[in-house]
GROMACS .gro file of C-alpha atoms in nm:
model
  316
    1MET     CA    1   0.009   1.839  -3.853
    2ASN     CA    2   0.004   1.464  -3.910
    3ILE     CA    3  -0.258   1.279  -3.709
    4SER     CA    4  -0.161   0.923  -3.613
    5PRO     CA    5  -0.440   0.681  -3.705
    6ASP     CA    6  -0.551   0.459  -3.416
    7ARG     CA    7  -0.359   0.667  -3.161
    8VAL     CA    8  -0.548   0.754  -2.842
    9LEU     CA    9  -0.475   1.051  -2.616
   10LEU     CA   10  -0.591   0.985  -2.261
   11LEU     CA   11  -0.638   1.307  -2.065
   12GLY     CA   12  -0.669   1.268  -1.689
   13ALA     CA   13  -0.480   0.939  -1.678
   14ASN     CA   14  -0.438   0.951  -1.299
   15GLY     CA   15  -0.806   0.976  -1.211
   16GLN     CA   16  -1.036   0.690  -1.114
   17VAL     CA   17  -1.152   0.625  -1.469
   18GLY     CA   18  -0.816   0.726  -1.614
   19ARG     CA   19  -0.626   0.463  -1.418
   20GLU     CA   20  -0.872   0.196  -1.526
   21LEU     CA   21  -0.840   0.316  -1.886
   22GLN     CA   22  -0.464   0.263  -1.867
   23ARG     CA   23  -0.543  -0.104  -1.808
   24ALA     CA   24  -0.834  -0.131  -2.051
   25LEU     CA   25  -0.643   0.032  -2.337
   26ALA     CA   26  -0.326  -0.173  -2.288
   27GLY     CA   27  -0.187  -0.289  -2.619
   28ARG     CA   28  -0.322   0.015  -2.804
   29ASP     CA   29  -0.118   0.315  -2.919
   30VAL     CA   30  -0.200   0.536  -2.620
   31VAL     CA   31  -0.044   0.865  -2.513
   32PHE     CA   32  -0.108   0.946  -2.147
   33ALA     CA   33  -0.150   1.299  -2.014
   34THR     CA   34  -0.192   1.426  -1.660
   35ARG     CA   35  -0.201   1.768  -1.500
   36ALA     CA   36   0.155   1.740  -1.365
   37GLY     CA   37   0.306   1.536  -1.648
   38THR     CA   38   0.367   1.219  -1.444
   39LEU     CA   39   0.163   0.905  -1.389
   40ALA     CA   40   0.076   0.780  -1.039
   41ASP     CA   41   0.384   0.557  -1.035
   42GLY     CA   42   0.613   0.846  -1.129
   43THR     CA   43   0.647   0.757  -1.497
   44PRO     CA   44   0.678   1.074  -1.711
   45CYS     CA   45   0.397   1.149  -1.955
   46LEU     CA   46   0.253   1.450  -2.134
   47ALA     CA   47   0.149   1.748  -1.924
   48GLY     CA   48  -0.209   1.834  -2.013
   49ASP     CA   49  -0.370   2.062  -1.755
   50LEU     CA   50  -0.730   2.145  -1.847
   51ALA     CA   51  -0.712   2.447  -1.617
   52ASP     CA   52  -0.445   2.592  -1.849
   53ALA     CA   53  -0.549   2.643  -2.212
   54ALA     CA   54  -0.188   2.655  -2.334
   55SER     CA   55  -0.098   2.331  -2.156
   56LEU     CA   56  -0.403   2.156  -2.302
   57ALA     CA   57  -0.327   2.283  -2.654
   58ARG     CA   58   0.033   2.158  -2.633
   59ALA     CA   59  -0.081   1.813  -2.522
   60LEU     CA   60  -0.329   1.788  -2.807
   61ASP     CA   61  -0.069   1.897  -3.063
   62GLU     CA   62   0.209   1.676  -2.928
   63ALA     CA   63  -0.009   1.364  -2.912
   64GLY     CA   64  -0.159   1.409  -3.259
   65ALA     CA   65  -0.417   1.145  -3.173
   66GLU     CA   66  -0.714   1.032  -3.379
   67THR     CA   67  -0.913   0.967  -3.061
   68ILE     CA   68  -0.914   1.187  -2.751
   69VAL     CA   69  -1.053   1.035  -2.432
   70ASN     CA   70  -1.114   1.306  -2.174
   71ALA     CA   71  -1.116   1.146  -1.831
   72ALA     CA   72  -1.012   1.470  -1.661
   73ALA     CA   73  -1.267   1.675  -1.471
   74TYR     CA   74  -1.327   1.906  -1.177
   75THR     CA   75  -1.527   1.677  -0.945
   76ALA     CA   76  -1.521   1.853  -0.605
   77VAL     CA   77  -1.897   1.912  -0.596
   78ASP     CA   78  -1.907   2.122  -0.280
   79ARG     CA   79  -1.588   2.317  -0.345
   80ALA     CA   80  -1.720   2.408  -0.690
   81GLU     CA   81  -1.968   2.642  -0.523
   82ASP     CA   82  -1.671   2.849  -0.409
   83GLU     CA   83  -1.459   2.795  -0.723
   84PRO     CA   84  -1.712   2.838  -1.005
   85GLU     CA   85  -1.462   2.985  -1.250
   86LEU     CA   86  -1.218   2.696  -1.209
   87ALA     CA   87  -1.496   2.436  -1.237
   88ASP     CA   88  -1.623   2.608  -1.551
   89ARG     CA   89  -1.273   2.631  -1.699
   90ILE     CA   90  -1.206   2.257  -1.658
   91ASN     CA   91  -1.552   2.110  -1.715
   92HIS     CA   92  -1.678   2.350  -1.983
   93ARG     CA   93  -1.431   2.571  -2.165
   94ALA     CA   94  -1.155   2.310  -2.186
   95VAL     CA   95  -1.401   2.059  -2.328
   96GLY     CA   96  -1.497   2.307  -2.596
   97GLU     CA   97  -1.129   2.353  -2.681
   98ILE     CA   98  -1.082   1.976  -2.709
   99GLY     CA   99  -1.382   1.964  -2.942
  100ALA     CA  100  -1.253   2.251  -3.155
  101TRP     CA  101  -0.913   2.081  -3.194
  102ALA     CA  102  -1.078   1.751  -3.284
  103ALA     CA  103  -1.306   1.916  -3.541
  104ALA     CA  104  -1.008   2.089  -3.702
  105HIS     CA  105  -0.804   1.768  -3.722
  106ASP     CA  106  -1.079   1.518  -3.807
  107ALA     CA  107  -1.035   1.346  -3.472
  108HIS     CA  108  -1.306   1.223  -3.238
  109VAL     CA  109  -1.369   1.270  -2.868
  110VAL     CA  110  -1.490   1.049  -2.584
  111HIS     CA  111  -1.602   1.254  -2.284
  112TYR     CA  112  -1.767   1.176  -1.950
  113SER     CA  113  -2.057   1.359  -1.790
  114THR     CA  114  -2.279   1.307  -1.491
  115ASP     CA  115  -2.623   1.253  -1.338
  116TYR     CA  116  -2.582   1.602  -1.188
  117VAL     CA  117  -2.706   1.753  -1.515
  118PHE     CA  118  -3.056   1.661  -1.385
  119ASP     CA  119  -3.238   1.814  -1.090
  120GLY     CA  120  -3.316   1.475  -0.938
  121HIS     CA  121  -3.687   1.537  -0.900
  122GLY     CA  122  -3.755   1.250  -1.137
  123ILE     CA  123  -4.003   1.211  -1.421
  124PRO     CA  124  -4.318   1.009  -1.341
  125GLY     CA  125  -4.345   0.681  -1.525
  126ALA     CA  126  -4.663   0.497  -1.622
  127ASP     CA  127  -4.721   0.385  -1.263
  128GLY     CA  128  -4.661   0.732  -1.122
  129SER     CA  129  -4.323   0.650  -0.966
  130PRO     CA  130  -4.006   0.808  -1.107
  131ARG     CA  131  -3.860   0.642  -1.415
  132ALA     CA  132  -3.494   0.635  -1.505
  133TYR     CA  133  -3.366   0.944  -1.684
  134ARG     CA  134  -3.316   0.912  -2.060
  135GLU     CA  135  -3.056   1.098  -2.261
  136ASP     CA  136  -3.310   1.337  -2.413
  137ASP     CA  137  -3.488   1.430  -2.089
  138ALA     CA  138  -3.479   1.796  -1.988
  139THR     CA  139  -3.171   1.893  -1.788
  140ALA     CA  140  -3.178   2.126  -1.487
  141PRO     CA  141  -2.858   2.118  -1.278
  142LEU     CA  142  -2.890   2.212  -0.911
  143GLY     CA  143  -2.542   2.359  -0.862
  144THR     CA  144  -2.216   2.481  -1.008
  145TYR     CA  145  -2.070   2.138  -1.074
  146GLY     CA  146  -2.374   2.016  -1.267
  147ARG     CA  147  -2.398   2.340  -1.464
  148SER     CA  148  -2.031   2.321  -1.561
  149LYS     CA  149  -2.066   1.960  -1.677
  150LEU     CA  150  -2.378   2.037  -1.880
  151ALA     CA  151  -2.204   2.336  -2.038
  152GLY     CA  152  -1.917   2.105  -2.132
  153GLU     CA  153  -2.156   1.864  -2.304
  154GLN     CA  154  -2.307   2.152  -2.497
  155ALA     CA  155  -1.968   2.298  -2.594
  156LEU     CA  156  -1.850   1.962  -2.727
  157ALA     CA  157  -2.167   1.917  -2.930
  158ALA     CA  158  -2.141   2.274  -3.065
  159SER     CA  159  -1.776   2.224  -3.168
  160GLY     CA  160  -1.879   2.006  -3.460
  161ALA     CA  161  -1.640   1.730  -3.351
  162SER     CA  162  -1.734   1.366  -3.385
  163HIS     CA  163  -1.797   1.264  -3.025
  164ARG     CA  164  -1.951   1.035  -2.767
  165ILE     CA  165  -2.051   1.156  -2.422
  166PHE     CA  166  -2.101   0.897  -2.152
  167ARG     CA  167  -2.313   1.014  -1.859
  168THR     CA  168  -2.237   0.809  -1.553
  169ALA     CA  169  -2.306   0.827  -1.180
  170TRP     CA  170  -2.180   0.727  -0.836
  171VAL     CA  171  -1.841   0.624  -0.973
  172TYR     CA  172  -1.599   0.438  -0.746
  173ALA     CA  173  -1.292   0.215  -0.763
  174SER     CA  174  -1.049   0.030  -0.542
  175HIS     CA  175  -0.822   0.335  -0.565
  176GLY     CA  176  -0.863   0.711  -0.547
  177HIS     CA  177  -1.107   0.920  -0.345
  178ASN     CA  178  -1.459   0.780  -0.350
  179PHE     CA  179  -1.752   0.670  -0.136
  180LEU     CA  180  -1.642   0.309  -0.104
  181ARG     CA  181  -1.296   0.395   0.023
  182THR     CA  182  -1.440   0.654   0.260
  183MET     CA  183  -1.682   0.398   0.404
  184LEU     CA  184  -1.402   0.144   0.451
  185ARG     CA  185  -1.189   0.401   0.634
  186LEU     CA  186  -1.476   0.511   0.860
  187ALA     CA  187  -1.584   0.152   0.921
  188ALA     CA  188  -1.242   0.078   1.065
  189GLU     CA  189  -1.270   0.378   1.300
  190ARG     CA  190  -1.633   0.390   1.413
  191GLU     CA  191  -1.905   0.175   1.566
  192GLU     CA  192  -2.178   0.352   1.370
  193LEU     CA  193  -2.209   0.508   1.025
  194ARG     CA  194  -2.492   0.750   0.949
  195VAL     CA  195  -2.565   0.749   0.577
  196VAL     CA  196  -2.820   0.928   0.359
  197ALA     CA  197  -3.107   0.701   0.256
  198ASP     CA  198  -3.319   0.931   0.039
  199GLN     CA  199  -3.084   0.974  -0.258
  200ILE     CA  200  -3.116   0.695  -0.515
  201GLY     CA  201  -2.874   0.592  -0.791
  202ALA     CA  202  -2.662   0.309  -0.929
  203PRO     CA  203  -2.303   0.274  -0.801
  204THR     CA  204  -2.085   0.218  -1.107
  205PRO     CA  205  -1.728   0.086  -1.099
  206ALA     CA  206  -1.470   0.289  -1.290
  207ARG     CA  207  -1.345  -0.045  -1.425
  208TRP     CA  208  -1.673  -0.102  -1.609
  209ILE     CA  209  -1.672   0.250  -1.753
  210ALA     CA  210  -1.319   0.197  -1.883
  211ASP     CA  211  -1.400  -0.142  -2.032
  212VAL     CA  212  -1.700  -0.003  -2.221
  213THR     CA  213  -1.492   0.291  -2.343
  214ALA     CA  214  -1.215   0.063  -2.469
  215GLY     CA  215  -1.469  -0.151  -2.650
  216VAL     CA  216  -1.639   0.129  -2.837
  217THR     CA  217  -1.337   0.343  -2.930
  218THR     CA  218  -1.245   0.099  -3.206
  219SER     CA  219  -1.489   0.288  -3.433
  220SER     CA  220  -1.539   0.661  -3.465
  221PRO     CA  221  -1.881   0.808  -3.384
  222ALA     CA  222  -1.897   0.969  -3.729
  223SER     CA  223  -1.820   0.656  -3.928
  224SER     CA  224  -2.048   0.433  -3.721
  225GLY     CA  225  -2.331   0.682  -3.682
  226LEU     CA  226  -2.329   0.601  -3.311
  227GLY     CA  227  -2.243   0.934  -3.154
  228GLY     CA  228  -2.398   1.173  -2.905
  229VAL     CA  229  -2.494   1.109  -2.544
  230PHE     CA  230  -2.521   0.767  -2.379
  231ASN     CA  231  -2.602   0.675  -2.020
  232LEU     CA  232  -2.333   0.443  -1.883
  233VAL     CA  233  -2.428   0.309  -1.541
  234ALA     CA  234  -2.466  -0.020  -1.358
  235ALA     CA  235  -2.806  -0.189  -1.361
  236GLY     CA  236  -3.033  -0.169  -1.060
  237ARG     CA  237  -3.064   0.108  -0.804
  238CYS     CA  238  -3.005   0.170  -0.437
  239SER     CA  239  -2.962   0.447  -0.181
  240TRP     CA  240  -2.631   0.559  -0.035
  241TYR     CA  241  -2.745   0.383   0.283
  242ASP     CA  242  -2.801   0.058   0.088
  243PHE     CA  243  -2.462   0.095  -0.078
  244ALA     CA  244  -2.286   0.160   0.254
  245SER     CA  245  -2.459  -0.139   0.415
  246ALA     CA  246  -2.347  -0.366   0.130
  247ILE     CA  247  -1.992  -0.227   0.147
  248VAL     CA  248  -1.941  -0.295   0.517
  249GLU     CA  249  -2.108  -0.636   0.498
  250GLY     CA  250  -1.896  -0.741   0.202
  251ALA     CA  251  -1.579  -0.593   0.348
  252ALA     CA  252  -1.627  -0.773   0.680
  253ALA     CA  253  -1.690  -1.103   0.500
  254ARG     CA  254  -1.357  -1.057   0.316
  255GLU     CA  255  -1.180  -0.948   0.637
  256LEU     CA  256  -1.102  -0.607   0.490
  257ILE     CA  257  -1.237  -0.464   0.818
  258ALA     CA  258  -1.243  -0.628   1.159
  259ARG     CA  259  -1.621  -0.599   1.202
  260ALA     CA  260  -1.915  -0.436   1.031
  261PRO     CA  261  -2.033  -0.123   1.215
  262ARG     CA  262  -2.399  -0.033   1.241
  263VAL     CA  263  -2.523   0.160   0.940
  264VAL     CA  264  -2.802   0.403   1.028
  265PRO     CA  265  -3.025   0.562   0.760
  266ILE     CA  266  -3.065   0.939   0.773
  267ALA     CA  267  -3.234   1.201   0.556
  268THR     CA  268  -3.050   1.443   0.329
  269ALA     CA  269  -3.174   1.722   0.556
  270ASP     CA  270  -2.977   1.564   0.842
  271PHE     CA  271  -2.652   1.588   0.647
  272PRO     CA  272  -2.634   1.939   0.496
  273THR     CA  273  -2.370   2.002   0.230
  274ARG     CA  274  -2.248   2.313   0.049
  275ALA     CA  275  -2.401   2.193  -0.280
  276ARG     CA  276  -2.740   2.034  -0.334
  277ARG     CA  277  -2.744   1.675  -0.458
  278PRO     CA  278  -3.004   1.523  -0.692
  279ALA     CA  279  -3.232   1.287  -0.497
  280TRP     CA  280  -3.301   1.069  -0.802
  281SER     CA  281  -2.993   0.978  -1.008
  282VAL     CA  282  -3.116   0.666  -1.188
  283LEU     CA  283  -3.015   0.669  -1.557
  284ASP     CA  284  -3.167   0.456  -1.833
  285GLY     CA  285  -2.905   0.251  -2.019
  286ALA     CA  286  -3.132   0.135  -2.303
  287ARG     CA  287  -2.965   0.351  -2.570
  288LEU     CA  288  -2.621   0.211  -2.488
  289GLU     CA  289  -2.756  -0.142  -2.506
  290ALA     CA  290  -2.932  -0.080  -2.838
  291ALA     CA  291  -2.631   0.090  -2.997
  292PHE     CA  292  -2.351  -0.139  -2.883
  293GLY     CA  293  -2.520  -0.449  -2.746
  294LEU     CA  294  -2.386  -0.364  -2.402
  295GLN     CA  295  -2.574  -0.396  -2.076
  296LEU     CA  296  -2.386  -0.346  -1.752
  297PRO     CA  297  -2.453  -0.595  -1.470
  298ASP     CA  298  -2.628  -0.510  -1.144
  299TRP     CA  299  -2.443  -0.273  -0.910
  300ARG     CA  300  -2.402  -0.551  -0.652
  301ALA     CA  301  -2.188  -0.750  -0.896
  302GLY     CA  302  -1.965  -0.446  -0.942
  303LEU     CA  303  -1.924  -0.404  -0.568
  304ASP     CA  304  -1.828  -0.770  -0.529
  305GLN     CA  305  -1.568  -0.732  -0.804
  306VAL     CA  306  -1.409  -0.424  -0.647
  307LEU     CA  307  -1.408  -0.574  -0.295
  308ASP     CA  308  -1.252  -0.892  -0.434
  309GLU     CA  309  -0.986  -0.675  -0.600
  310LEU     CA  310  -0.910  -0.509  -0.266
  311ALA     CA  311  -0.899  -0.841  -0.085
  312ALA     CA  312  -0.661  -0.988  -0.344
  313ALA     CA  313  -0.431  -0.686  -0.310
  314GLY     CA  314  -0.393  -0.747   0.064
  315PRO     CA  315  -0.334  -0.484   0.336
  316ALA     CA  316  -0.266  -0.134   0.208
   0.00000   0.00000   0.00000
């Protein structure tokens, strides 16, 4: 098989990060792949379903790409508890198959992972308070989703393929299914929003993740020596309550909603879910900065950018 130099295969092109990657990789030789074989606007593309090994293999062979960006994933955290085999197939075994193909064809892989590989208890820093998680800290997923994502990281590393894994957290965009869009919908319907205040992380726009990815895929991990795992998150930290409060305030100021409802802080125990969530999801981005000279701005700047994007787009 002939591999096309500089060609990129984008798996999961219809997801939050995938759609932003379509923009960020514009002008490059990119082959798009989705589960159904069509993009969000109906344009035909390759069918590459990570739940189906044969479909994935065909997409890899047909694209013949030097770089594979895997933006596809099983992300239904609660449903994963009831669909562990499907979550494992997509987040673990398929990633190993991508790695094996890349190793056999001298290609390289960009893959995305998650804060859910950690238990969220935090590691005490010098002052006794939790410090941000580093890439080499011990992992201990709390549920099926986190275990499947960690297994995918390990399978990619074990494949021998040249690769970069970006661990990110609290991803959102102006499109798709995410916390920001849920808050905007509920804010238009309710006088009060009750939001968890004891889980801490850094909301990270999919746009920023895509822009970093596009910037670093110009060199292979093997040739640059800059491979392995990198934390890719916005700077700063907040709770879901803080994030929700900033969303409704910013949305009201831009007239995306008629008025800002009350946002009431609650404990995780007051909002039980099928899967346990890590309470501390703050990731240290120092390795990314040292390797590529990249430091993402504060999460508030990302929220402003996404809200501005929604305001510019006008009514849905």
